[in-house]
Amino acid sequence: TGGTRRGWREAMARAASSSAMKLYAEGEYAAAADAWKALAAASSGEEAARYLSNSAACKLELGLARSALRDCEGAIAACKWELRAYVLKGRAQESLGRRSKAVASYRAGASAARNGSDASVFGELRRLCRGSPREEESESAGKLRALAASIPASALSLAVEQLAHGTGDAEFDRGIAVGYLMVNTNRLEEAGVVFDYLLSLRPRAVAARLGRGSARALGGDLK
């Protein structure tokens, strides 16, 4: 029946997306991008936009700003409320030296927000609209927000769910999850920035201390 076929397709899509998330977490960005592009081609609307944004995030990791920009434009065309696409589009434009266009993208994203939009991504867009961080915001805090906004939402949610020794503070634990994703993808310098910042806020946060230790050990800083 039609319902059975639809259910089967949805199950296959969930499995494919889970596989792409795993590739992303392992730093296999090219393969993950290909997987998400294939899913986008078989989808439409918000779902296609989400997959294209994920593909763009992978391409930015690979330094493929122009290709990432095309994915972002495709995501926005599929669903103008996909806020992450605006963040990633701006990042791609900045990589290409198009600062004024990047700020315009951030402003367009902030204007596109609606009820139910991701509050953290909306907040990042509003900050980026100003062209520079507020004076009272630290560079490390801005870095953490930018990293969180660039990670596929599904991958970040999974990392938060799997977090051991969480604090119970959703925003803080989200930051810890970002740090662990940086460790898992061998982005150790960024992981160090994230964990140092988090520990400046909560020096006794066990998960953050363990994460910083892992980053330092893998980076050869611990003897």
Coordinates of C-alpha atoms in Angstrom, one line a residue:
T1 CA 0.0 0.0 0.0
G2 CA 1.0 3.7 -0.3
G3 CA 1.4 4.0 3.5
T4 CA 3.6 1.0 3.6
R5 CA 5.9 2.3 0.9
R6 CA 6.0 5.7 2.5
G7 CA 7.0 4.2 5.8
W8 CA 9.7 2.1 4.2
R9 CA 11.1 5.2 2.4
E10 CA 11.1 7.1 5.7
A11 CA 12.9 4.3 7.5
M12 CA 15.5 4.1 4.7
A13 CA 16.1 7.9 4.9
R14 CA 16.5 7.8 8.7
A15 CA 19.1 5.0 8.3
A16 CA 21.0 6.9 5.6
S17 CA 21.0 10.1 7.7
S18 CA 22.3 8.2 10.7
S19 CA 25.1 6.8 8.5
A20 CA 26.0 10.3 7.2
M21 CA 26.1 11.6 10.8
K22 CA 28.5 8.8 11.7
L23 CA 30.7 9.8 8.8
Y24 CA 30.7 13.4 9.9
A25 CA 31.6 12.5 13.5
E26 CA 34.5 10.4 12.1
G27 CA 35.8 13.4 10.0
E28 CA 34.9 11.7 6.7
Y29 CA 33.5 15.0 5.4
A30 CA 33.5 14.3 1.7
A31 CA 31.6 11.0 2.1
A32 CA 29.2 12.6 4.5
A33 CA 28.5 15.5 2.1
D34 CA 27.8 13.0 -0.7
A35 CA 25.4 11.1 1.5
W36 CA 23.5 14.2 2.5
K37 CA 23.4 15.5 -1.1
A38 CA 21.8 12.2 -2.1
L39 CA 19.3 12.5 0.7
A40 CA 18.5 16.1 -0.3
A41 CA 17.9 15.0 -4.0
A42 CA 15.3 12.5 -2.8
S43 CA 13.6 15.0 -0.4
S44 CA 11.9 18.4 -0.5
G45 CA 11.1 21.3 1.7
E46 CA 12.5 21.6 5.2
E47 CA 14.0 18.1 5.0
A48 CA 15.9 18.8 1.8
A49 CA 17.0 22.1 3.3
R50 CA 18.4 20.4 6.4
Y51 CA 20.3 17.9 4.4
L52 CA 21.8 20.6 2.1
S53 CA 22.9 22.6 5.1
N54 CA 24.6 19.5 6.5
S55 CA 26.4 19.0 3.1
A56 CA 27.5 22.6 3.2
A57 CA 28.9 22.2 6.7
C58 CA 31.0 19.3 5.5
K59 CA 32.3 21.3 2.5
L60 CA 33.3 24.2 4.6
E61 CA 35.4 21.7 6.7
L62 CA 37.0 20.7 3.4
G63 CA 37.7 24.3 2.4
L64 CA 35.2 24.1 -0.5
A65 CA 33.6 27.4 0.0
R66 CA 32.1 27.9 -3.4
S67 CA 30.4 24.4 -3.4
A68 CA 29.2 25.1 0.2
L69 CA 27.7 28.3 -1.0
R70 CA 25.7 26.6 -3.7
D71 CA 24.4 24.1 -1.2
C72 CA 23.3 26.9 1.1
E73 CA 21.5 28.7 -1.7
G74 CA 19.8 25.4 -2.5
A75 CA 18.8 24.9 1.1
I76 CA 17.3 28.4 1.4
A77 CA 15.4 27.9 -1.9
A78 CA 14.0 24.7 -0.5
C79 CA 13.0 26.3 2.8
K80 CA 13.7 29.9 3.7
W81 CA 13.4 29.1 7.4
E82 CA 16.4 26.9 7.5
L83 CA 18.5 29.3 9.6
R84 CA 21.7 27.3 9.7
A85 CA 21.9 27.7 5.9
Y86 CA 22.3 31.5 6.4
V87 CA 25.0 31.1 9.0
L88 CA 26.9 28.7 6.7
K89 CA 26.3 30.8 3.6
G90 CA 27.8 33.8 5.4
R91 CA 30.8 31.7 6.5
A92 CA 31.3 30.6 2.9
Q93 CA 31.1 34.2 1.7
E94 CA 33.6 35.3 4.3
S95 CA 36.0 32.5 3.2
L96 CA 35.7 34.0 -0.3
G97 CA 36.5 37.5 1.0
R98 CA 32.9 38.8 0.6
R99 CA 32.4 40.3 4.0
S100 CA 29.6 42.7 3.1
K101 CA 27.7 39.9 1.4
A102 CA 28.2 37.7 4.4
V103 CA 26.7 40.3 6.7
A104 CA 23.7 40.6 4.3
S105 CA 23.2 36.8 4.5
Y106 CA 23.3 36.9 8.3
R107 CA 20.7 39.7 8.3
A108 CA 18.5 37.8 5.8
G109 CA 18.6 34.8 8.1
A110 CA 17.7 36.8 11.2
S111 CA 14.7 38.2 9.3
A112 CA 13.6 34.8 8.1
A113 CA 13.3 33.4 11.7
R114 CA 9.8 32.4 12.8
N115 CA 8.1 30.8 15.9
G116 CA 9.8 27.5 16.4
S117 CA 13.1 28.5 14.9
D118 CA 16.3 27.3 16.6
A119 CA 16.9 30.0 19.3
S120 CA 20.7 29.4 19.5
V121 CA 21.1 29.7 15.7
F122 CA 18.9 32.8 15.7
G123 CA 21.0 34.3 18.4
E124 CA 24.2 33.6 16.5
L125 CA 22.7 35.3 13.4
R126 CA 21.7 38.4 15.4
R127 CA 25.3 38.6 16.7
L128 CA 26.8 38.2 13.3
C129 CA 24.5 40.9 11.8
R130 CA 26.4 43.5 13.8
G131 CA 29.6 42.5 12.0
S132 CA 31.6 42.0 15.2
P133 CA 31.0 40.5 18.7
R134 CA 29.7 42.7 21.5
E135 CA 32.6 44.0 23.6
E136 CA 31.5 42.0 26.6
E137 CA 31.5 38.7 24.7
S138 CA 34.8 36.9 24.7
E139 CA 36.4 35.6 21.5
S140 CA 36.2 32.1 22.9
A141 CA 32.4 32.4 23.6
G142 CA 32.0 33.6 20.0
K143 CA 34.0 30.7 18.7
L144 CA 31.9 28.2 20.6
R145 CA 28.7 29.6 19.2
A146 CA 30.0 29.6 15.7
L147 CA 31.1 26.0 16.0
A148 CA 27.8 24.9 17.4
A149 CA 25.9 26.7 14.7
S150 CA 28.0 25.0 12.0
I151 CA 27.5 21.4 13.3
P152 CA 24.5 19.4 11.9
A153 CA 21.8 19.7 14.4
S154 CA 21.2 15.9 14.5
A155 CA 24.9 15.2 15.1
L156 CA 25.0 17.7 18.0
S157 CA 21.8 16.4 19.5
L158 CA 23.2 12.9 19.4
A159 CA 26.4 14.0 21.0
V160 CA 24.5 15.7 23.9
E161 CA 22.4 12.6 24.4
Q162 CA 25.6 10.5 24.7
L163 CA 27.3 12.9 27.0
A164 CA 28.5 11.4 30.3
H165 CA 28.9 13.5 33.4
G166 CA 26.7 16.3 32.1
T167 CA 25.9 19.2 34.4
G168 CA 22.1 19.4 33.8
D169 CA 22.5 22.8 32.2
A170 CA 21.3 22.3 28.6
E171 CA 23.4 25.2 27.1
F172 CA 26.6 24.3 29.0
D173 CA 26.2 20.6 28.1
R174 CA 25.7 21.6 24.5
G175 CA 29.0 23.3 24.6
I176 CA 30.7 20.3 26.1
A177 CA 29.2 18.2 23.3
V178 CA 30.7 20.6 20.7
G179 CA 34.1 20.2 22.4
Y180 CA 33.9 16.4 22.2
L181 CA 32.9 16.5 18.5
M182 CA 36.0 18.6 17.9
V183 CA 38.2 16.0 19.7
N184 CA 36.5 13.2 17.7
T185 CA 37.3 14.9 14.4
N186 CA 40.9 15.7 15.4
R187 CA 40.3 19.4 15.6
L188 CA 42.2 19.6 18.9
E189 CA 43.1 23.3 19.0
E190 CA 39.4 24.2 18.6
A191 CA 38.5 21.6 21.3
G192 CA 41.1 23.2 23.6
V193 CA 39.5 26.7 23.1
V194 CA 36.1 25.3 23.8
F195 CA 37.0 23.4 27.0
D196 CA 39.2 26.2 28.3
Y197 CA 36.3 28.6 28.0
L198 CA 33.8 26.2 29.6
L199 CA 36.1 25.5 32.5
S200 CA 36.6 29.3 33.0
L201 CA 32.8 29.3 33.7
R202 CA 32.7 26.0 35.7
P203 CA 36.1 24.9 36.9
R204 CA 34.8 21.6 38.4
A205 CA 32.8 20.4 35.3
V206 CA 34.0 16.8 35.1
A207 CA 33.1 16.3 31.4
A208 CA 34.8 19.5 30.4
R209 CA 38.0 18.5 32.4
L210 CA 38.0 15.1 30.8
G211 CA 37.5 16.5 27.4
R212 CA 40.3 19.0 27.8
G213 CA 42.6 16.2 29.0
S214 CA 41.8 14.2 26.0
A215 CA 42.5 17.1 23.6
R216 CA 45.8 17.8 25.3
A217 CA 46.8 14.1 25.3
L218 CA 46.0 13.6 21.7
G219 CA 47.8 16.8 20.8
G220 CA 50.9 15.7 22.5
D221 CA 50.7 18.3 25.2
L222 CA 50.6 15.7 28.0
K223 CA 53.8 13.8 28.8

